[in-house]
PDB file of C-alpha atoms in Angstrom:
ATOM      1  CA  UNK A   5     -13.731  23.666  -9.997  1.00 59.00           C
ATOM      2  CA  UNK A   6     -17.174  22.702  -8.963  1.00 61.00           C
ATOM      3  CA  UNK A   7     -17.153  19.529  -6.831  1.00 87.00           C
ATOM      4  CA  UNK A   8     -19.579  16.380  -6.647  1.00 93.00           C
ATOM      5  CA  UNK A   9     -20.347  14.317  -3.639  1.00 94.00           C
ATOM      6  CA  UNK A  10     -21.211  10.450  -4.014  1.00 96.00           C
ATOM      7  CA  UNK A  11     -21.584   7.788  -1.499  1.00 97.00           C
ATOM      8  CA  UNK A  12     -18.458   5.673  -1.192  1.00 95.00           C
ATOM      9  CA  UNK A  13     -20.296   2.418  -1.981  1.00 97.00           C
ATOM     10  CA  UNK A  14     -23.369   0.901  -2.865  1.00 97.00           C
ATOM     11  CA  UNK A  15     -24.625  -2.557  -3.263  1.00 97.00           C
ATOM     12  CA  UNK A  16     -27.560  -4.130  -5.539  1.00 96.00           C
ATOM     13  CA  UNK A  17     -28.721  -7.256  -6.930  1.00 96.00           C
ATOM     14  CA  UNK A  18     -28.527  -8.711 -10.344  1.00 96.00           C
ATOM     15  CA  UNK A  19     -31.400  -7.671 -12.635  1.00 96.00           C
ATOM     16  CA  UNK A  20     -32.536  -4.949 -10.435  1.00 96.00           C
ATOM     17  CA  UNK A  21     -32.526  -1.278 -11.107  1.00 96.00           C
ATOM     18  CA  UNK A  22     -29.652   0.682  -9.565  1.00 97.00           C
ATOM     19  CA  UNK A  23     -29.986   4.405  -8.782  1.00 98.00           C
ATOM     20  CA  UNK A  24     -26.656   6.146  -8.174  1.00 98.00           C
ATOM     21  CA  UNK A  25     -27.044   9.504  -6.684  1.00 97.00           C
ATOM     22  CA  UNK A  26     -24.676  12.658  -6.976  1.00 97.00           C
ATOM     23  CA  UNK A  27     -24.743  15.990  -5.352  1.00 96.00           C
ATOM     24  CA  UNK A  28     -23.368  19.024  -7.055  1.00 93.00           C
ATOM     25  CA  UNK A  29     -24.721  22.019  -5.239  1.00 92.00           C
ATOM     26  CA  UNK A  30     -22.129  24.482  -6.501  1.00 90.00           C
ATOM     27  CA  UNK A  31     -22.645  23.621 -10.206  1.00 90.00           C
ATOM     28  CA  UNK A  32     -22.634  26.609 -12.625  1.00 88.00           C
ATOM     29  CA  UNK A  33     -25.044  27.283 -15.355  1.00 86.00           C
ATOM     30  CA  UNK A  34     -22.398  26.032 -18.238  1.00 85.00           C
ATOM     31  CA  UNK A  35     -21.198  22.792 -16.359  1.00 88.00           C
ATOM     32  CA  UNK A  36     -22.084  19.529 -17.972  1.00 91.00           C
ATOM     33  CA  UNK A  37     -22.731  16.432 -15.903  1.00 94.00           C
ATOM     34  CA  UNK A  38     -20.985  13.412 -16.863  1.00 95.00           C
ATOM     35  CA  UNK A  39     -20.780   9.869 -15.577  1.00 97.00           C
ATOM     36  CA  UNK A  40     -18.036   7.474 -16.283  1.00 97.00           C
ATOM     37  CA  UNK A  41     -17.187   4.178 -14.862  1.00 97.00           C
ATOM     38  CA  UNK A  42     -13.949   2.158 -14.387  1.00 96.00           C
ATOM     39  CA  UNK A  43     -13.768  -1.480 -14.166  1.00 94.00           C
ATOM     40  CA  UNK A  44     -10.955  -3.197 -12.368  1.00 90.00           C
ATOM     41  CA  UNK A  45      -7.662  -2.792 -14.082  1.00 89.00           C
ATOM     42  CA  UNK A  46      -9.111  -0.703 -16.817  1.00 93.00           C
ATOM     43  CA  UNK A  47      -9.382   2.876 -18.086  1.00 94.00           C
ATOM     44  CA  UNK A  48     -12.531   4.750 -17.425  1.00 95.00           C
ATOM     45  CA  UNK A  49     -15.532   4.324 -19.701  1.00 96.00           C
ATOM     46  CA  UNK A  50     -18.017   6.943 -20.837  1.00 96.00           C
ATOM     47  CA  UNK A  51     -21.477   6.131 -19.596  1.00 97.00           C
ATOM     48  CA  UNK A  52     -23.701   9.212 -20.158  1.00 96.00           C
ATOM     49  CA  UNK A  53     -23.797  13.096 -19.927  1.00 94.00           C
ATOM     50  CA  UNK A  54     -26.349  15.877 -19.824  1.00 93.00           C
ATOM     51  CA  UNK A  55     -26.840  19.636 -19.093  1.00 92.00           C
ATOM     52  CA  UNK A  56     -30.427  20.167 -18.058  1.00 92.00           C
ATOM     53  CA  UNK A  57     -32.822  17.513 -19.460  1.00 89.00           C
ATOM     54  CA  UNK A  58     -32.862  14.001 -18.659  1.00 93.00           C
ATOM     55  CA  UNK A  59     -30.776  11.698 -20.970  1.00 94.00           C
ATOM     56  CA  UNK A  60     -31.150   8.137 -21.983  1.00 95.00           C
ATOM     57  CA  UNK A  61     -28.933   5.834 -23.843  1.00 93.00           C
ATOM     58  CA  UNK A  62     -28.288   2.225 -24.350  1.00 91.00           C
ATOM     59  CA  UNK A  63     -26.242   1.836 -21.111  1.00 89.00           C
ATOM     60  CA  UNK A  64     -28.121   4.126 -18.589  1.00 96.00           C
ATOM     61  CA  UNK A  65     -30.421   7.151 -17.979  1.00 97.00           C
ATOM     62  CA  UNK A  66     -29.556  10.351 -16.373  1.00 98.00           C
ATOM     63  CA  UNK A  67     -32.140  12.142 -14.331  1.00 97.00           C
ATOM     64  CA  UNK A  68     -31.163  15.809 -13.536  1.00 97.00           C
ATOM     65  CA  UNK A  69     -33.035  17.633 -10.772  1.00 96.00           C
ATOM     66  CA  UNK A  70     -34.637  20.883 -11.769  1.00 94.00           C
ATOM     67  CA  UNK A  71     -32.368  23.054  -9.907  1.00 94.00           C
ATOM     68  CA  UNK A  72     -29.403  21.032 -11.282  1.00 94.00           C
ATOM     69  CA  UNK A  73     -27.979  20.582  -7.715  1.00 95.00           C
ATOM     70  CA  UNK A  74     -28.201  16.930  -7.795  1.00 96.00           C
ATOM     71  CA  UNK A  75     -28.565  14.161 -10.454  1.00 97.00           C
ATOM     72  CA  UNK A  76     -29.038  10.270 -10.534  1.00 97.00           C
ATOM     73  CA  UNK A  77     -27.539   7.708 -12.735  1.00 98.00           C
ATOM     74  CA  UNK A  78     -29.923   4.938 -13.368  1.00 98.00           C
ATOM     75  CA  UNK A  79     -28.841   1.453 -14.472  1.00 97.00           C
ATOM     76  CA  UNK A  80     -32.274  -0.097 -15.471  1.00 94.00           C
ATOM     77  CA  UNK A  81     -31.246  -3.811 -15.027  1.00 94.00           C
ATOM     78  CA  UNK A  82     -27.944  -4.424 -13.403  1.00 95.00           C
ATOM     79  CA  UNK A  83     -25.771  -7.243 -14.554  1.00 96.00           C
ATOM     80  CA  UNK A  84     -22.620  -8.495 -12.848  1.00 96.00           C
ATOM     81  CA  UNK A  85     -20.481  -6.711 -15.561  1.00 95.00           C
ATOM     82  CA  UNK A  86     -22.038  -3.233 -14.161  1.00 96.00           C
ATOM     83  CA  UNK A  87     -19.736  -3.784 -11.056  1.00 97.00           C
ATOM     84  CA  UNK A  88     -17.505  -0.726 -11.252  1.00 97.00           C
ATOM     85  CA  UNK A  89     -16.458   2.628  -9.678  1.00 96.00           C
ATOM     86  CA  UNK A  90     -18.833   5.372 -11.049  1.00 98.00           C
ATOM     87  CA  UNK A  91     -17.783   8.758 -11.296  1.00 96.00           C
ATOM     88  CA  UNK A  92     -20.044  11.810 -11.444  1.00 96.00           C
ATOM     89  CA  UNK A  93     -18.002  14.523 -12.908  1.00 93.00           C
ATOM     90  CA  UNK A  94     -18.868  18.232 -13.682  1.00 90.00           C
ATOM     91  CA  UNK A  95     -16.837  19.108 -16.818  1.00 85.00           C
ATOM     92  CA  UNK A  96     -15.197  22.386 -17.184  1.00 75.00           C
ATOM     93  CA  UNK A  97     -14.485  23.691 -20.768  1.00 73.00           C
ATOM     94  CA  UNK A  98     -11.241  25.567 -21.188  1.00 69.00           C
ATOM     95  CA  UNK A  99     -10.421  24.895 -24.728  1.00 72.00           C
ATOM     96  CA  UNK A 100     -10.627  21.284 -23.987  1.00 81.00           C
ATOM     97  CA  UNK A 101     -13.021  19.267 -21.558  1.00 83.00           C
ATOM     98  CA  UNK A 102     -11.258  19.064 -18.120  1.00 83.00           C
ATOM     99  CA  UNK A 103     -12.846  16.234 -16.229  1.00 86.00           C
ATOM    100  CA  UNK A 104     -12.391  16.574 -12.482  1.00 83.00           C
ATOM    101  CA  UNK A 105     -12.775  13.109 -10.931  1.00 87.00           C
ATOM    102  CA  UNK A 106     -13.755  12.544  -7.343  1.00 85.00           C
ATOM    103  CA  UNK A 107     -13.517   9.113  -5.614  1.00 86.00           C
ATOM    104  CA  UNK A 108     -16.687   7.897  -7.142  1.00 94.00           C
ATOM    105  CA  UNK A 109     -19.032   5.225  -5.851  1.00 97.00           C
ATOM    106  CA  UNK A 110     -18.040   1.566  -5.822  1.00 97.00           C
ATOM    107  CA  UNK A 111     -20.915  -0.510  -7.000  1.00 98.00           C
ATOM    108  CA  UNK A 112     -21.282  -4.219  -6.042  1.00 97.00           C
ATOM    109  CA  UNK A 113     -23.743  -6.351  -7.871  1.00 97.00           C
ATOM    110  CA  UNK A 114     -24.838  -9.643  -6.090  1.00 96.00           C
ATOM    111  CA  UNK A 115     -25.857 -12.499  -8.274  1.00 94.00           C
TER     112      UNK A 115
ATOM    113  CA  UNK B   2     -10.748  -0.295 -33.661  1.00 61.00           C
ATOM    114  CA  UNK B   3      -7.629   0.519 -31.623  1.00 75.00           C
ATOM    115  CA  UNK B   4      -8.986   3.582 -29.980  1.00 95.00           C
ATOM    116  CA  UNK B   5      -6.419   5.113 -27.606  1.00 97.00           C
ATOM    117  CA  UNK B   6      -3.169   3.170 -27.265  1.00 97.00           C
ATOM    118  CA  UNK B   7      -0.508   3.566 -24.606  1.00 97.00           C
ATOM    119  CA  UNK B   8       2.853   2.285 -24.466  1.00 96.00           C
ATOM    120  CA  UNK B   9       4.514   0.884 -22.330  1.00 97.00           C
ATOM    121  CA  UNK B  10       1.905  -1.023 -20.275  1.00 96.00           C
ATOM    122  CA  UNK B  11       4.255  -1.283 -17.306  1.00 97.00           C
ATOM    123  CA  UNK B  12       7.620   0.355 -16.451  1.00 97.00           C
ATOM    124  CA  UNK B  13       9.836   0.419 -13.442  1.00 97.00           C
ATOM    125  CA  UNK B  14      12.272   3.246 -13.090  1.00 97.00           C
ATOM    126  CA  UNK B  15      14.959   4.141 -10.653  1.00 98.00           C
ATOM    127  CA  UNK B  16      14.821   7.578  -8.940  1.00 98.00           C
ATOM    128  CA  UNK B  17      16.263  10.310 -11.234  1.00 97.00           C
ATOM    129  CA  UNK B  18      15.642   8.297 -14.550  1.00 97.00           C
ATOM    130  CA  UNK B  19      13.871   9.694 -17.277  1.00 97.00           C
ATOM    131  CA  UNK B  20      11.199   8.251 -19.643  1.00 97.00           C
ATOM    132  CA  UNK B  21       8.392   9.191 -22.077  1.00 98.00           C
ATOM    133  CA  UNK B  22       4.950   7.499 -22.059  1.00 98.00           C
ATOM    134  CA  UNK B  23       3.487   7.500 -25.473  1.00 97.00           C
ATOM    135  CA  UNK B  24      -0.190   7.802 -26.386  1.00 98.00           C
ATOM    136  CA  UNK B  25      -1.815   7.631 -29.821  1.00 98.00           C
ATOM    137  CA  UNK B  26      -5.442   7.726 -30.887  1.00 97.00           C
ATOM    138  CA  UNK B  27      -6.829   6.870 -34.267  1.00 96.00           C
ATOM    139  CA  UNK B  28     -10.314   8.701 -33.945  1.00 96.00           C
ATOM    140  CA  UNK B  29      -9.261  11.942 -35.459  1.00 95.00           C
ATOM    141  CA  UNK B  30     -10.039  13.617 -31.977  1.00 95.00           C
ATOM    142  CA  UNK B  31      -8.897  17.319 -31.426  1.00 94.00           C
ATOM    143  CA  UNK B  32      -8.183  17.060 -27.765  1.00 94.00           C
ATOM    144  CA  UNK B  33      -6.056  14.811 -25.772  1.00 95.00           C
ATOM    145  CA  UNK B  34      -5.196  14.402 -21.981  1.00 95.00           C
ATOM    146  CA  UNK B  35      -3.039  12.892 -19.548  1.00 97.00           C
ATOM    147  CA  UNK B  36      -4.285  11.780 -16.178  1.00 97.00           C
ATOM    148  CA  UNK B  37      -2.651  10.070 -13.226  1.00 97.00           C
ATOM    149  CA  UNK B  38      -4.547   7.755 -10.706  1.00 96.00           C
ATOM    150  CA  UNK B  39      -2.957   6.924  -7.421  1.00 94.00           C
ATOM    151  CA  UNK B  40      -4.163   3.842  -5.400  1.00 86.00           C
ATOM    152  CA  UNK B  41      -7.889   4.202  -4.338  1.00 83.00           C
ATOM    153  CA  UNK B  42      -8.134   7.547  -5.657  1.00 86.00           C
ATOM    154  CA  UNK B  43      -9.933   9.306  -8.614  1.00 88.00           C
ATOM    155  CA  UNK B  44      -7.974  10.403 -11.696  1.00 93.00           C
ATOM    156  CA  UNK B  45      -6.131  13.933 -11.715  1.00 94.00           C
ATOM    157  CA  UNK B  46      -5.392  15.722 -14.802  1.00 94.00           C
ATOM    158  CA  UNK B  47      -1.678  16.519 -15.431  1.00 97.00           C
ATOM    159  CA  UNK B  48      -1.660  18.092 -18.790  1.00 96.00           C
ATOM    160  CA  UNK B  49      -4.040  18.447 -21.769  1.00 94.00           C
ATOM    161  CA  UNK B  50      -3.973  19.727 -25.476  1.00 94.00           C
ATOM    162  CA  UNK B  51      -7.155  21.163 -26.616  1.00 91.00           C
ATOM    163  CA  UNK B  52      -5.883  20.923 -30.227  1.00 91.00           C
ATOM    164  CA  UNK B  53      -2.751  20.253 -32.367  1.00 91.00           C
ATOM    165  CA  UNK B  54      -0.064  22.809 -31.504  1.00 90.00           C
ATOM    166  CA  UNK B  55      -1.406  23.702 -27.918  1.00 93.00           C
ATOM    167  CA  UNK B  56      -0.634  22.260 -24.612  1.00 95.00           C
ATOM    168  CA  UNK B  57      -1.986  23.409 -21.015  1.00 94.00           C
ATOM    169  CA  UNK B  58      -1.366  22.574 -17.469  1.00 94.00           C
ATOM    170  CA  UNK B  59      -3.780  20.663 -15.510  1.00 92.00           C
ATOM    171  CA  UNK B  60      -4.242  20.172 -11.667  1.00 92.00           C
ATOM    172  CA  UNK B  61      -0.828  18.311 -11.181  1.00 96.00           C
ATOM    173  CA  UNK B  62       1.766  19.293 -13.860  1.00 97.00           C
ATOM    174  CA  UNK B  63       4.888  19.479 -11.494  1.00 96.00           C
ATOM    175  CA  UNK B  64       7.530  17.147 -12.700  1.00 96.00           C
ATOM    176  CA  UNK B  65       5.971  16.460 -16.115  1.00 98.00           C
ATOM    177  CA  UNK B  66       6.383  17.875 -19.512  1.00 97.00           C
ATOM    178  CA  UNK B  67       4.201  17.075 -22.569  1.00 98.00           C
ATOM    179  CA  UNK B  68       4.474  17.155 -26.488  1.00 97.00           C
ATOM    180  CA  UNK B  69       1.729  17.071 -28.959  1.00 96.00           C
ATOM    181  CA  UNK B  70       3.617  15.627 -31.691  1.00 89.00           C
ATOM    182  CA  UNK B  71       0.759  15.658 -34.288  1.00 95.00           C
ATOM    183  CA  UNK B  72      -3.047  15.343 -34.220  1.00 96.00           C
ATOM    184  CA  UNK B  73      -2.691  11.583 -33.313  1.00 97.00           C
ATOM    185  CA  UNK B  74       0.063  11.574 -30.631  1.00 97.00           C
ATOM    186  CA  UNK B  75       0.456  13.112 -27.138  1.00 98.00           C
ATOM    187  CA  UNK B  76       3.423  12.134 -25.148  1.00 98.00           C
ATOM    188  CA  UNK B  77       4.129  12.681 -21.308  1.00 98.00           C
ATOM    189  CA  UNK B  78       7.724  12.873 -20.246  1.00 98.00           C
ATOM    190  CA  UNK B  79       9.260  12.519 -16.790  1.00 97.00           C
ATOM    191  CA  UNK B  80      12.690  14.341 -16.812  1.00 94.00           C
ATOM    192  CA  UNK B  81      13.770  12.895 -13.377  1.00 97.00           C
ATOM    193  CA  UNK B  82      11.477  10.412 -11.873  1.00 97.00           C
ATOM    194  CA  UNK B  83      10.640  10.472  -8.273  1.00 97.00           C
ATOM    195  CA  UNK B  84       8.894   7.832  -6.092  1.00 96.00           C
ATOM    196  CA  UNK B  85       5.914  10.304  -5.677  1.00 96.00           C
ATOM    197  CA  UNK B  86       5.349   9.668  -9.364  1.00 97.00           C
ATOM    198  CA  UNK B  87       4.420   5.948  -8.821  1.00 97.00           C
ATOM    199  CA  UNK B  88       1.156   5.815 -10.233  1.00 97.00           C
ATOM    200  CA  UNK B  89      -1.122   4.570 -13.015  1.00 98.00           C
ATOM    201  CA  UNK B  90      -0.905   7.068 -16.038  1.00 98.00           C
ATOM    202  CA  UNK B  91      -4.090   7.233 -18.415  1.00 98.00           C
ATOM    203  CA  UNK B  92      -4.300   9.064 -21.797  1.00 98.00           C
ATOM    204  CA  UNK B  93      -7.591  10.131 -23.161  1.00 96.00           C
ATOM    205  CA  UNK B  94      -8.999  11.863 -26.125  1.00 96.00           C
ATOM    206  CA  UNK B  95     -12.320  13.429 -27.353  1.00 94.00           C
ATOM    207  CA  UNK B  96     -13.414  15.170 -30.491  1.00 91.00           C
ATOM    208  CA  UNK B  97     -14.108  18.556 -28.885  1.00 81.00           C
ATOM    209  CA  UNK B  98     -16.090  20.323 -26.157  1.00 79.00           C
ATOM    210  CA  UNK B  99     -18.395  18.218 -23.976  1.00 80.00           C
ATOM    211  CA  UNK B 100     -18.168  14.962 -25.954  1.00 86.00           C
ATOM    212  CA  UNK B 101     -17.454  11.477 -24.847  1.00 91.00           C
ATOM    213  CA  UNK B 102     -13.801  11.036 -23.851  1.00 94.00           C
ATOM    214  CA  UNK B 103     -12.050   7.782 -24.708  1.00 96.00           C
ATOM    215  CA  UNK B 104      -9.418   6.396 -22.389  1.00 97.00           C
ATOM    216  CA  UNK B 105      -6.445   4.215 -23.002  1.00 97.00           C
ATOM    217  CA  UNK B 106      -5.708   1.016 -20.840  1.00 95.00           C
ATOM    218  CA  UNK B 107      -3.050   2.822 -18.849  1.00 97.00           C
ATOM    219  CA  UNK B 108       0.543   2.698 -18.057  1.00 97.00           C
ATOM    220  CA  UNK B 109       1.459   1.369 -14.485  1.00 97.00           C
ATOM    221  CA  UNK B 110       4.633   3.256 -13.473  1.00 97.00           C
ATOM    222  CA  UNK B 111       6.704   2.431 -10.420  1.00 97.00           C
ATOM    223  CA  UNK B 112       9.483   4.657  -9.290  1.00 97.00           C
ATOM    224  CA  UNK B 113      11.912   3.017  -6.848  1.00 97.00           C
TER     225      UNK B 113
END
């Protein structure tokens, strides 16, 4: 399965934008890029996903490099509630969607 | 909306005991999954069910069995629990393909 590389931790300030990078140099043409986040003592929560084009939703934006070997999750205005572990995942479709989680990026938001 | 419901939330087992973790979703999703998460690690896929009547092994299936009882319910069974199975177990579901997956709140299992 294709793997992703993320920084172990990042820190940002409340109400500022946050850019979370992800490298996936071995991505295949059919792999979707997913982002999930996990708050303390909770199950993962879907954030956003995309294939080739940049994507926006109410939570975040996903910027995908033209060669698809990297992507960036953008939180436009971080709040304290955005403090979580963020996982960049390449999904493998094998009848069902198999999400292969790495260790993720622990995001700390300073007030 | 309940979403994905897991029971129990906490469980302590002795080595060699058996138990079944229950998972139910009320979103009419086709696919369901069981993951485990060890401390400080990401989630690892144990088993999944692409649709009612089918189940397949994930990354770490040894020591576990699953049953897709119907479209709503997907259970995970530990026949003979081992300390290495101490973990937090998450059930998830999604409609199909590359769509948003919904996760339960987890079952924290300790095997002593």
